[in-house]
Amino acid sequence: MLKQINGLHHVTSLASSAQENNSFFTKTLGLRRVKKTVNFDAPDVYHLYYGDAAGAPGTVMTYFPFPHAARGRAGTGEVGTTAFSVPRGALPYWQDRLDTFNVAGLTRSERLGEARLAFKGPDGDGFALVETEDSRPPWAAEVPEDVAIRGFHSADMRLSPRDAQASAELLRFMGYSREDTTDNVTRFRIEGGNDAQVIDITEVDAAPAAQGAGSVHHIAFSVDDRAAQQEVRRALLDTGYHVTPVIDRDYFWAIYFRTPGGVLFEVATNEPGFDRDEDLAHLGEALKLPRQHEHLRDKLEQLLEPITD
Ligand code: ZN
């Protein structure tokens, strides 16, 4: 069993409009945009990052907005819900706030002793806010500090029963322990993790998901540094997983592999972080390009939809 993984690092999803996506995360949910860059593998598309003040690992929701992309179809083999943590007693505030912003799909429930408020993102993205103890300091520009989002609570993988078994084994290998089960949901947690240390597996008999706007593209797990990442990579390769080489994403180093259920997992380093190329006070304001795409700047600034804050 691996000991290097701290919990979630970031979650990356697909969107259909950069402006709508930016407004939803910075205004409606009150996160900070911590980076405005492009998809390093397809630089004519933005890569937008939202999180806490510094974009700490375990708080960062990221998007590839493809203009006018068709919506995805929910199903198995994907992360169906990304959950953020909020302080105990915060959900009535959020229910009012999200209602005022005309957010769809507001549904209160309880799971494993925690109150949840489910809601949909602009492209039908599955989200929830979960009331829990969480000492992380929030970014509190739009939302009062006592109720603001602290970071990720968990990601919920929707899997067929067979894939659920195999994915549970993978999570245990990665350092997660089964904590509890309720109905068709099994909860896994990394003890001593980074506060974003929960993964839920929801077993459903359904058709496979089709990826599109509103779908999660991949979830990334945090390791401290490149040495820890190499240890994880070696262990996954030895277990038979097809793992990519280490890729430099400027703000972290990344490796990717697919779970038995088809969900794309990444393992990302906490180093060097989002302040490596801009001042913390102005994080996320300017369009930052990786060195290999800097020569495209004029073209990309023409091509990319402007985002007004
Ligand atoms: Zn990623």
JSON list of N, CA, C and O and ligand atoms in Angstrom, two decimals, residues 10 12 47 49 62 218-220 252 254 256 266 268, ligand 1:
[
{"chain": "A", "resi": 10, "resn": "HIS", "atom": "N", "xyz": [-6.33, 18.26, -7.75]},
{"chain": "A", "resi": 10, "resn": "HIS", "atom": "CA", "xyz": [-7.29, 19.06, -8.50]},
{"chain": "A", "resi": 10, "resn": "HIS", "atom": "C", "xyz": [-8.28, 18.16, -9.20]},
{"chain": "A", "resi": 10, "resn": "HIS", "atom": "O", "xyz": [-8.07, 16.94, -9.30]},
{"chain": "A", "resi": 12, "resn": "THR", "atom": "N", "xyz": [-10.46, 18.24, -12.91]},
{"chain": "A", "resi": 12, "resn": "THR", "atom": "CA", "xyz": [-10.52, 18.95, -14.19]},
{"chain": "A", "resi": 12, "resn": "THR", "atom": "C", "xyz": [-11.74, 18.49, -14.99]},
{"chain": "A", "resi": 12, "resn": "THR", "atom": "O", "xyz": [-11.94, 17.29, -15.19]},
{"chain": "A", "resi": 47, "resn": "HIS", "atom": "N", "xyz": [-7.23, 26.93, -20.17]},
{"chain": "A", "resi": 47, "resn": "HIS", "atom": "CA", "xyz": [-7.28, 26.09, -18.98]},
{"chain": "A", "resi": 47, "resn": "HIS", "atom": "C", "xyz": [-7.41, 27.05, -17.81]},
{"chain": "A", "resi": 47, "resn": "HIS", "atom": "O", "xyz": [-6.50, 27.82, -17.52]},
{"chain": "A", "resi": 49, "resn": "TYR", "atom": "N", "xyz": [-8.22, 27.80, -13.74]},
{"chain": "A", "resi": 49, "resn": "TYR", "atom": "CA", "xyz": [-8.06, 27.16, -12.43]},
{"chain": "A", "resi": 49, "resn": "TYR", "atom": "C", "xyz": [-8.71, 28.03, -11.37]},
{"chain": "A", "resi": 49, "resn": "TYR", "atom": "O", "xyz": [-8.45, 29.24, -11.32]},
{"chain": "A", "resi": 62, "resn": "THR", "atom": "N", "xyz": [-10.49, 22.84, -12.03]},
{"chain": "A", "resi": 62, "resn": "THR", "atom": "CA", "xyz": [-9.97, 23.40, -13.28]},
{"chain": "A", "resi": 62, "resn": "THR", "atom": "C", "xyz": [-10.87, 23.01, -14.45]},
{"chain": "A", "resi": 62, "resn": "THR", "atom": "O", "xyz": [-11.57, 22.00, -14.40]},
{"chain": "A", "resi": 218, "resn": "HIS", "atom": "N", "xyz": [-10.76, 14.41, -15.60]},
{"chain": "A", "resi": 218, "resn": "HIS", "atom": "CA", "xyz": [-9.90, 13.56, -14.77]},
{"chain": "A", "resi": 218, "resn": "HIS", "atom": "C", "xyz": [-9.85, 14.13, -13.36]},
{"chain": "A", "resi": 218, "resn": "HIS", "atom": "O", "xyz": [-10.20, 15.29, -13.13]},
{"chain": "A", "resi": 219, "resn": "ILE", "atom": "N", "xyz": [-9.43, 13.30, -12.42]},
{"chain": "A", "resi": 219, "resn": "ILE", "atom": "CA", "xyz": [-9.16, 13.80, -11.07]},
{"chain": "A", "resi": 219, "resn": "ILE", "atom": "C", "xyz": [-7.68, 13.53, -10.77]},
{"chain": "A", "resi": 219, "resn": "ILE", "atom": "O", "xyz": [-7.13, 12.50, -11.17]},
{"chain": "A", "resi": 220, "resn": "ALA", "atom": "N", "xyz": [-7.07, 14.49, -10.07]},
{"chain": "A", "resi": 220, "resn": "ALA", "atom": "CA", "xyz": [-5.65, 14.38, -9.77]},
{"chain": "A", "resi": 220, "resn": "ALA", "atom": "C", "xyz": [-5.46, 14.23, -8.26]},
{"chain": "A", "resi": 220, "resn": "ALA", "atom": "O", "xyz": [-6.13, 14.88, -7.47]},
{"chain": "A", "resi": 252, "resn": "PHE", "atom": "N", "xyz": [2.85, 22.12, -11.70]},
{"chain": "A", "resi": 252, "resn": "PHE", "atom": "CA", "xyz": [3.04, 20.81, -11.05]},
{"chain": "A", "resi": 252, "resn": "PHE", "atom": "C", "xyz": [3.56, 19.85, -12.11]},
{"chain": "A", "resi": 252, "resn": "PHE", "atom": "O", "xyz": [3.53, 20.16, -13.30]},
{"chain": "A", "resi": 254, "resn": "ALA", "atom": "N", "xyz": [3.01, 15.96, -13.66]},
{"chain": "A", "resi": 254, "resn": "ALA", "atom": "CA", "xyz": [1.84, 15.08, -13.73]},
{"chain": "A", "resi": 254, "resn": "ALA", "atom": "C", "xyz": [2.19, 13.73, -14.34]},
{"chain": "A", "resi": 254, "resn": "ALA", "atom": "O", "xyz": [3.02, 13.64, -15.25]},
{"chain": "A", "resi": 256, "resn": "TYR", "atom": "N", "xyz": [-0.33, 10.18, -15.55]},
{"chain": "A", "resi": 256, "resn": "TYR", "atom": "CA", "xyz": [-1.73, 9.81, -15.76]},
{"chain": "A", "resi": 256, "resn": "TYR", "atom": "C", "xyz": [-1.85, 8.30, -15.95]},
{"chain": "A", "resi": 256, "resn": "TYR", "atom": "O", "xyz": [-0.97, 7.67, -16.55]},
{"chain": "A", "resi": 266, "resn": "GLU", "atom": "N", "xyz": [-4.83, 11.17, -12.32]},
{"chain": "A", "resi": 266, "resn": "GLU", "atom": "CA", "xyz": [-3.54, 11.84, -12.43]},
{"chain": "A", "resi": 266, "resn": "GLU", "atom": "C", "xyz": [-2.91, 11.85, -11.05]},
{"chain": "A", "resi": 266, "resn": "GLU", "atom": "O", "xyz": [-3.63, 11.88, -10.04]},
{"chain": "A", "resi": 268, "resn": "ALA", "atom": "N", "xyz": [-0.28, 14.35, -9.19]},
{"chain": "A", "resi": 268, "resn": "ALA", "atom": "CA", "xyz": [0.35, 15.65, -9.43]},
{"chain": "A", "resi": 268, "resn": "ALA", "atom": "C", "xyz": [1.14, 16.07, -8.19]},
{"chain": "A", "resi": 268, "resn": "ALA", "atom": "O", "xyz": [0.73, 15.83, -7.06]},
{"chain": "B", "resi": 1, "resn": "ZN", "atom": "ZN", "xyz": [-4.86, 17.51, -14.25]}
]
